[in-house]
Coordinates of C-alpha atoms in Angstrom, one line a residue:
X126 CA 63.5 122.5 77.5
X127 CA 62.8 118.7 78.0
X128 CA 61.7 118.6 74.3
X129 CA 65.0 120.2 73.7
X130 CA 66.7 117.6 75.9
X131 CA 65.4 114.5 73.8
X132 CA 66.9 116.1 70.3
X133 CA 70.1 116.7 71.8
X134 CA 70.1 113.0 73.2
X135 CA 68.8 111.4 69.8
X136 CA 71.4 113.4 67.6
X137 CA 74.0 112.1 69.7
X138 CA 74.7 115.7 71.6
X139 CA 75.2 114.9 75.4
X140 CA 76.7 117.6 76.7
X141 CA 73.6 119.5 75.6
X142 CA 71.8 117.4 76.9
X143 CA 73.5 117.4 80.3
X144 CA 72.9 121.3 80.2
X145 CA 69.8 120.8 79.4
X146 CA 68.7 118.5 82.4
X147 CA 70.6 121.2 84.8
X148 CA 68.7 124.3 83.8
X149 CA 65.5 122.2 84.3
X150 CA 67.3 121.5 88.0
X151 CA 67.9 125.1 88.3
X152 CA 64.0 126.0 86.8
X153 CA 62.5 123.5 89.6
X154 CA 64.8 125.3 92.2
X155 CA 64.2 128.8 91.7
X156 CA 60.2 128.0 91.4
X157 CA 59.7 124.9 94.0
X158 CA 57.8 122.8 90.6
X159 CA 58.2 119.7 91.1
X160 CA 57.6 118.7 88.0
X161 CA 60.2 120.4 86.1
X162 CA 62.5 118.3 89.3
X163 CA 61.3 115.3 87.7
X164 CA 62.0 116.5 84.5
X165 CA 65.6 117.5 84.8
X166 CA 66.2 113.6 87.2
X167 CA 64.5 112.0 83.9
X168 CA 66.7 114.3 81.7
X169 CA 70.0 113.7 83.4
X170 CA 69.5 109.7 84.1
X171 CA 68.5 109.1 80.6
X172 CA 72.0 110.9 79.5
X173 CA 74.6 109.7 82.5
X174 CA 73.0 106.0 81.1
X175 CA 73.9 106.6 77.6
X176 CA 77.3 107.5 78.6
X177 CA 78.0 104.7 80.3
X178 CA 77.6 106.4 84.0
X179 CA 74.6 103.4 85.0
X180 CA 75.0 104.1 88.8
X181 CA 74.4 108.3 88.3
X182 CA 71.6 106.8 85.7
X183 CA 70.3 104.6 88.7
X184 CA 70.5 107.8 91.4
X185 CA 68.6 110.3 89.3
X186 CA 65.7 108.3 88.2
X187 CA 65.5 106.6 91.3
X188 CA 65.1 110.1 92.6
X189 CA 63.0 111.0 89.3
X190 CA 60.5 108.0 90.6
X191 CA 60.8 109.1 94.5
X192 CA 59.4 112.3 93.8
X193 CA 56.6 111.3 91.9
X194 CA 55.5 108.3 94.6
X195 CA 55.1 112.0 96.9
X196 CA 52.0 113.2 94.4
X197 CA 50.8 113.9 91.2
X198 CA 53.0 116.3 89.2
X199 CA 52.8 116.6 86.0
X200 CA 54.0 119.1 83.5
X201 CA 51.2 121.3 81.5
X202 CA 52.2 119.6 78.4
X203 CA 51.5 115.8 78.2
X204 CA 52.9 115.7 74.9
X205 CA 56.3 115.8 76.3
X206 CA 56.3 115.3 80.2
X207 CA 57.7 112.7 81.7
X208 CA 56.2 109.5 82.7
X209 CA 57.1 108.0 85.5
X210 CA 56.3 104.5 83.6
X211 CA 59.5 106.2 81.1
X212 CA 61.8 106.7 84.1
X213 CA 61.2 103.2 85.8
X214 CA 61.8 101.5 82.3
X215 CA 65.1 103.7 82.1
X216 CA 65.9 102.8 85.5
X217 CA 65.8 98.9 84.7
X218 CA 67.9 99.1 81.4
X219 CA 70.5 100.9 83.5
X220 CA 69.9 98.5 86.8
X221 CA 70.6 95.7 84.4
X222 CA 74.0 97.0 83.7
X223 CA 75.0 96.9 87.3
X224 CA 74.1 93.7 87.7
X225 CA 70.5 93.9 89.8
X226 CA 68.8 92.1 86.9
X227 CA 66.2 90.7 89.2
X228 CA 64.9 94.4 89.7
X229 CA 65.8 95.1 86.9
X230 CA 63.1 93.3 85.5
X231 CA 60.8 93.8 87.5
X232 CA 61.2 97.6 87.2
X233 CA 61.2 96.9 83.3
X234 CA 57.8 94.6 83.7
X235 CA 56.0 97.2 86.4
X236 CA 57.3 100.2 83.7
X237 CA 55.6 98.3 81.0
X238 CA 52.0 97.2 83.0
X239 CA 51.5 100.9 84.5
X240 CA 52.0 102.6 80.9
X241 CA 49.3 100.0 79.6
X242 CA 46.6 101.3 81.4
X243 CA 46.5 104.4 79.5
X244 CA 45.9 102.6 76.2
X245 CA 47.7 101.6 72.5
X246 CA 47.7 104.9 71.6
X247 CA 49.9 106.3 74.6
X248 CA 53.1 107.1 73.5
X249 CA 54.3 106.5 77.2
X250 CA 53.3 102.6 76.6
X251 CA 55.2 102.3 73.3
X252 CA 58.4 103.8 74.7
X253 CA 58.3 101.5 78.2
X254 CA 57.9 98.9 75.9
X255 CA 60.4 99.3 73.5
X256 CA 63.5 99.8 76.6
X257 CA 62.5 96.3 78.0
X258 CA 63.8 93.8 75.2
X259 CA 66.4 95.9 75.8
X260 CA 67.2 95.1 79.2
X261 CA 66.2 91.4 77.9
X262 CA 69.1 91.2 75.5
X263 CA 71.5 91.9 77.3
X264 CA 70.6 89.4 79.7
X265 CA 70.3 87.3 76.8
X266 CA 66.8 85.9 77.0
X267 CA 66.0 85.7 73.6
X268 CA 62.3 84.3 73.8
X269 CA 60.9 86.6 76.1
X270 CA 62.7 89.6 74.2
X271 CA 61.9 88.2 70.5
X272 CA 57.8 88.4 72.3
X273 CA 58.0 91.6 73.5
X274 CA 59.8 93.2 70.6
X275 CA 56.9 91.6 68.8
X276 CA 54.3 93.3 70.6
X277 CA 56.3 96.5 70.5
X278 CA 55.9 96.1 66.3
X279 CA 52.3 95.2 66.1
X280 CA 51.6 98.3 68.4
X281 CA 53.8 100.5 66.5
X282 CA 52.2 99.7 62.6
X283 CA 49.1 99.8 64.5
X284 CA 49.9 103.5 66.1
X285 CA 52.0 104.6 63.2
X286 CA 54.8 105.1 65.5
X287 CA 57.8 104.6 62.9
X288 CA 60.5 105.4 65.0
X289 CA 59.6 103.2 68.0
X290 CA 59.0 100.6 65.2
X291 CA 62.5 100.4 63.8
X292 CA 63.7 100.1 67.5
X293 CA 61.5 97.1 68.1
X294 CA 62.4 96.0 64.9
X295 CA 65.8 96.2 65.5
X296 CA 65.2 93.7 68.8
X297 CA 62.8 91.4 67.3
X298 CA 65.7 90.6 64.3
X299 CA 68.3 89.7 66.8
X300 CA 65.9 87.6 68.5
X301 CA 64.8 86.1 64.9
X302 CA 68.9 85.5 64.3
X303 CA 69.2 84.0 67.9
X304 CA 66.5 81.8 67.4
X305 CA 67.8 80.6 64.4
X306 CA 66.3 82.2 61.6
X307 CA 69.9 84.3 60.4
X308 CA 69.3 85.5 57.0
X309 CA 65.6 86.9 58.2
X310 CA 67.1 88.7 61.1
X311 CA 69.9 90.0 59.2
X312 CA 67.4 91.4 56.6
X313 CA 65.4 92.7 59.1
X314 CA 67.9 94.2 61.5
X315 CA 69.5 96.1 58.0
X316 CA 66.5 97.4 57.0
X317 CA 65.3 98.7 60.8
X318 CA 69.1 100.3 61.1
X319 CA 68.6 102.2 57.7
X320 CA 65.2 103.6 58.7
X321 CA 66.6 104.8 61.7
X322 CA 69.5 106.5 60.1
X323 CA 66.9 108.2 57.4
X324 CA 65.7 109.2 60.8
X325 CA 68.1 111.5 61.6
X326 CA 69.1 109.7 65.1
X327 CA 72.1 108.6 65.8
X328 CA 72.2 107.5 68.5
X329 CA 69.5 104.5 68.0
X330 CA 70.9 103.5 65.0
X331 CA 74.5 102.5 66.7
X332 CA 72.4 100.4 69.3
X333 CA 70.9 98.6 66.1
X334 CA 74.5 98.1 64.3
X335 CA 75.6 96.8 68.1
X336 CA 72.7 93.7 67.6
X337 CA 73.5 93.3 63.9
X338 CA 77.2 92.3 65.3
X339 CA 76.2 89.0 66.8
X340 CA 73.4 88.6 63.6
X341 CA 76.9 88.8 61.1
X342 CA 78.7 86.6 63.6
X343 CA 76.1 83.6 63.5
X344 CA 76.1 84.3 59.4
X345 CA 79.4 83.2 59.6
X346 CA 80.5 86.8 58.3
X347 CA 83.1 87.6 61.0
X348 CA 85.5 90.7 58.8
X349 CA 81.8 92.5 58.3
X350 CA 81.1 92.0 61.9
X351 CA 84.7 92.9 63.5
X352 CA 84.2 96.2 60.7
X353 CA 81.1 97.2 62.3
X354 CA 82.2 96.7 66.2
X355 CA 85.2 99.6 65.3
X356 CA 82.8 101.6 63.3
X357 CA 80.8 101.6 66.7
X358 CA 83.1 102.1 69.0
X359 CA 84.8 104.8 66.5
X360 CA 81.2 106.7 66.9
X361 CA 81.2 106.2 71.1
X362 CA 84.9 108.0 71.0
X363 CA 83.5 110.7 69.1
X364 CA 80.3 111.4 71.0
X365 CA 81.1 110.1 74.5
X366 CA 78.1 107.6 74.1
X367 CA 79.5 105.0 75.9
X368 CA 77.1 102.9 76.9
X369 CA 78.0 99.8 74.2
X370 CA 81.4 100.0 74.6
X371 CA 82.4 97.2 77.2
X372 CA 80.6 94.7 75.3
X373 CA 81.9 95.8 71.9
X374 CA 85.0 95.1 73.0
X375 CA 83.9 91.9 74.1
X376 CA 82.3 90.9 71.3
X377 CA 85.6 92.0 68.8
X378 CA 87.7 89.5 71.2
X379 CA 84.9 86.7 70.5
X380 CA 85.6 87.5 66.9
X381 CA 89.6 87.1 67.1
X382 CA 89.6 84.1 69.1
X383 CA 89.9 81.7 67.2
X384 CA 92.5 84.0 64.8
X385 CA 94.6 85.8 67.1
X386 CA 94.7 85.2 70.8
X387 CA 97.1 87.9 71.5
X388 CA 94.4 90.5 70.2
X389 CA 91.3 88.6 71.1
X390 CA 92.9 88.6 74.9
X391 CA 94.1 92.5 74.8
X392 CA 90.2 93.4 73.3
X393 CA 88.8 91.2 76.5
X394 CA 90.7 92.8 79.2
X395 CA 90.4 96.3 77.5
X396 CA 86.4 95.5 77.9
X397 CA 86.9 94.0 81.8
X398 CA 88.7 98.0 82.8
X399 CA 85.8 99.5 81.0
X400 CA 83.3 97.5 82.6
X401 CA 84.8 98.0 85.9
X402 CA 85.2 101.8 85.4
X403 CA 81.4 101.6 84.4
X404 CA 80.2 99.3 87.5
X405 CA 78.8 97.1 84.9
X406 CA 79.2 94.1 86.9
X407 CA 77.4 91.9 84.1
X408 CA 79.5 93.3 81.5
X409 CA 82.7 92.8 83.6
X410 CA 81.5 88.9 84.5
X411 CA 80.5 88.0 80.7
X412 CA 84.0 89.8 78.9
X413 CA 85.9 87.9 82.7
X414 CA 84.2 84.5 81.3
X415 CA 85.5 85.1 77.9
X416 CA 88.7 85.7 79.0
X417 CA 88.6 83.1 81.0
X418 CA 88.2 80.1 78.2
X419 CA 90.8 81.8 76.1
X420 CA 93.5 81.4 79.0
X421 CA 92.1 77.9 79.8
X422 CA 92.6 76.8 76.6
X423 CA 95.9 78.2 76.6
X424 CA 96.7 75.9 79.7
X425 CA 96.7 79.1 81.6
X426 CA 94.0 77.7 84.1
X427 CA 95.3 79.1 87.5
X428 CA 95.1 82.5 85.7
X429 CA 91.9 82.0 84.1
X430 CA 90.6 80.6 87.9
X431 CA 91.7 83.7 89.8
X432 CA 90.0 85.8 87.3
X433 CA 86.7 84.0 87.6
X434 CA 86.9 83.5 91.8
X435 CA 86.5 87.4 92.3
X436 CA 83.1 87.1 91.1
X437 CA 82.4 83.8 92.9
X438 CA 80.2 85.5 95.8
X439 CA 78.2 87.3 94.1
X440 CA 77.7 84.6 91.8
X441 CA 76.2 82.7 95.1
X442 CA 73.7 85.5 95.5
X443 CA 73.1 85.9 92.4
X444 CA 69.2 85.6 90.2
X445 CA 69.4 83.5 87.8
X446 CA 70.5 84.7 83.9
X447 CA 72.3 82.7 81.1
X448 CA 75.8 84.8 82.3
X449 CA 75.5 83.6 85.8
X450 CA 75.0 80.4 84.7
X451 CA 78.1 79.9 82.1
X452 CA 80.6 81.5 84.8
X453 CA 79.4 78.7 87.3
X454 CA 79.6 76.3 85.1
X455 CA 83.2 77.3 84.3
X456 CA 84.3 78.1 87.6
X457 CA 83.1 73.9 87.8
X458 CA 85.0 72.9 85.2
X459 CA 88.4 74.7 86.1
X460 CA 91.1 72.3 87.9
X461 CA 90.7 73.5 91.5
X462 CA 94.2 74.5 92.7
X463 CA 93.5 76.2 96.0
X464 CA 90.0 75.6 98.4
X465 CA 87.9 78.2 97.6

């Protein structure tokens, strides 16, 4: 059944997968294995993420992780059981959604370390590793993700782990385009998206075409860019993988700005209700930012100010992340009006 579970997530099938992850509740009720309980949280978090539910995600491998801290239970086959290295690197890719990115990482970090110890060869290592430049984009730390997308290749050509390679592939080429190097990014990010589709996933291909976005963008190739952010969000409505869609939406308003307010500004509030709907507090703060300058430089700044002070004490709390930064700033720079 879990082996089951992971097709039906990879083709893009969720509510198989959902059903998948309750019979293996049911299983674990009806015999008292904890294992297949672990199994079924792992199941269930890893599909309520990818469709946008981060907070259900957060609950059942939270619970996943719980019941393994109680003792070792492990299904009979290691091929496919889950690791709990697997669930606590799933659990900081959704935690970084919600806006806890300082566990976030360091459930990320922990996830990768504790896989390590059970060698190169472990696919449990290669998959931790591959979900934290994950959790590293989005909080847009391009160095550290560009290093450990790096490691994430050299492990997978030296494993022969070609799936897990055009994943890391696909983060080390946004990292590349980030850091300046476009045309090699772009080249690379293409190339890692079509061996994924050869695949037969879906769904990781649509998290490669999400990166290749900003990599079009910085080429200065904005129509191919805004093309690709419907063509993903087209695929989201079809399957109910939400998980991408708040910051698509987002990223198409960055990509009208400077052509159409009006749409750029409908595309940027469409992406704050999903965001909220999702609890995906750094989603909501980056597309509330972005929103934010439009209306400033619209000499909207009262409206653009009571968008950005709803976030304001959190922002006090917050750890420290290139998002949290730019809203500070801006909250800064915007005429104060009222005492805040």
């Amino acid at each position: 059944l879990y082996s089951q579970g992971i097709i039906a997530e990879t083709r893009a099938e969720l509510a198989a997968a959902q059903l998948v992850g309750e019979e293996l509740l049911g299983l674990a009720t009806e015999s008292g294995d904890v294992g297949i309980a672990i199994a079924g949280r792992v199941r269930l978090g890893i599909v309520a993420y990818y469709r946008g539910g981060f907070a259900v995600a957060r609950d059942h491998l939270t619970e996943a992780l719980a019941l393994c801290a109680r003792g070792r239970h492990e299904l009979r086959d290691t091929a496919i059981a889950p690791d709990p290295h697997v669930a606590a690197a799933y659990l900081g890719v959704a935690l970084v959604h919600l806006g806890d990115t300082a566990q976030a990482l360091a459930q990320g970090e922990a996830a990768v370390e504790g896989a390590r110890r059970f060698g190169a060869s472990s696919p449990a290592y290669a998959l931790a590793l591959s979900l934290l430049p994950r959790a590293l984009e989005v909080l847009r730390d391009v160095p550290r993700c560009g290093a450990r997308a790096r490691t994430l290749v050299n492990l997978c050509e030296e494993q022969g782990f070609n799936f897990l390679l055009a994943i890391g592939q696909c983060s080390l080429g946004w990292a590349t385009a980030q850091q300046g190097d476009v045309d090699v990014g772009l080249l690379m990010l293409s190339d890692a998206v079509a061996n994924l589709q050869a695949s037969g996933a879906r769904i990781r291909p649509q998290v490669g075409k999400y990166l290749l976005t900003d990599a079009l963008a910085l080429a200065g190739r904005r129509s191919e860019a805004l093309a690709t952010v419907d063509e993903v969000l087209a695929f989201s409505a079809a399957t109910g993988a939400r998980f991408l869609d708040a910051e698509l939406l987002r990223r198409k308003g960055d990509l009208l700005a400077d052509t159409d307010a009006a749409k750029a500004e409908s595309a940027f509030r469409q992406a704050i209700v999903v965001a909220r709907s999702q609890a995906a507090l750094l989603f909501e703060l980056r597309a509330s930012t972005s929103l934010a300058r439009l209306l400033r430089g619209q000499d909207r700044s009262a409206e653009a100010q009571d968008l950005m002070r709803a976030f304001e004490p959190w922002l006090r709390e917050a750890a420290d992340c290139a998002d949290v930064r730019e809203a500070r700033a801006l909250l800064a720079d915007l005429p104060l009006l009222s005492p805040i």
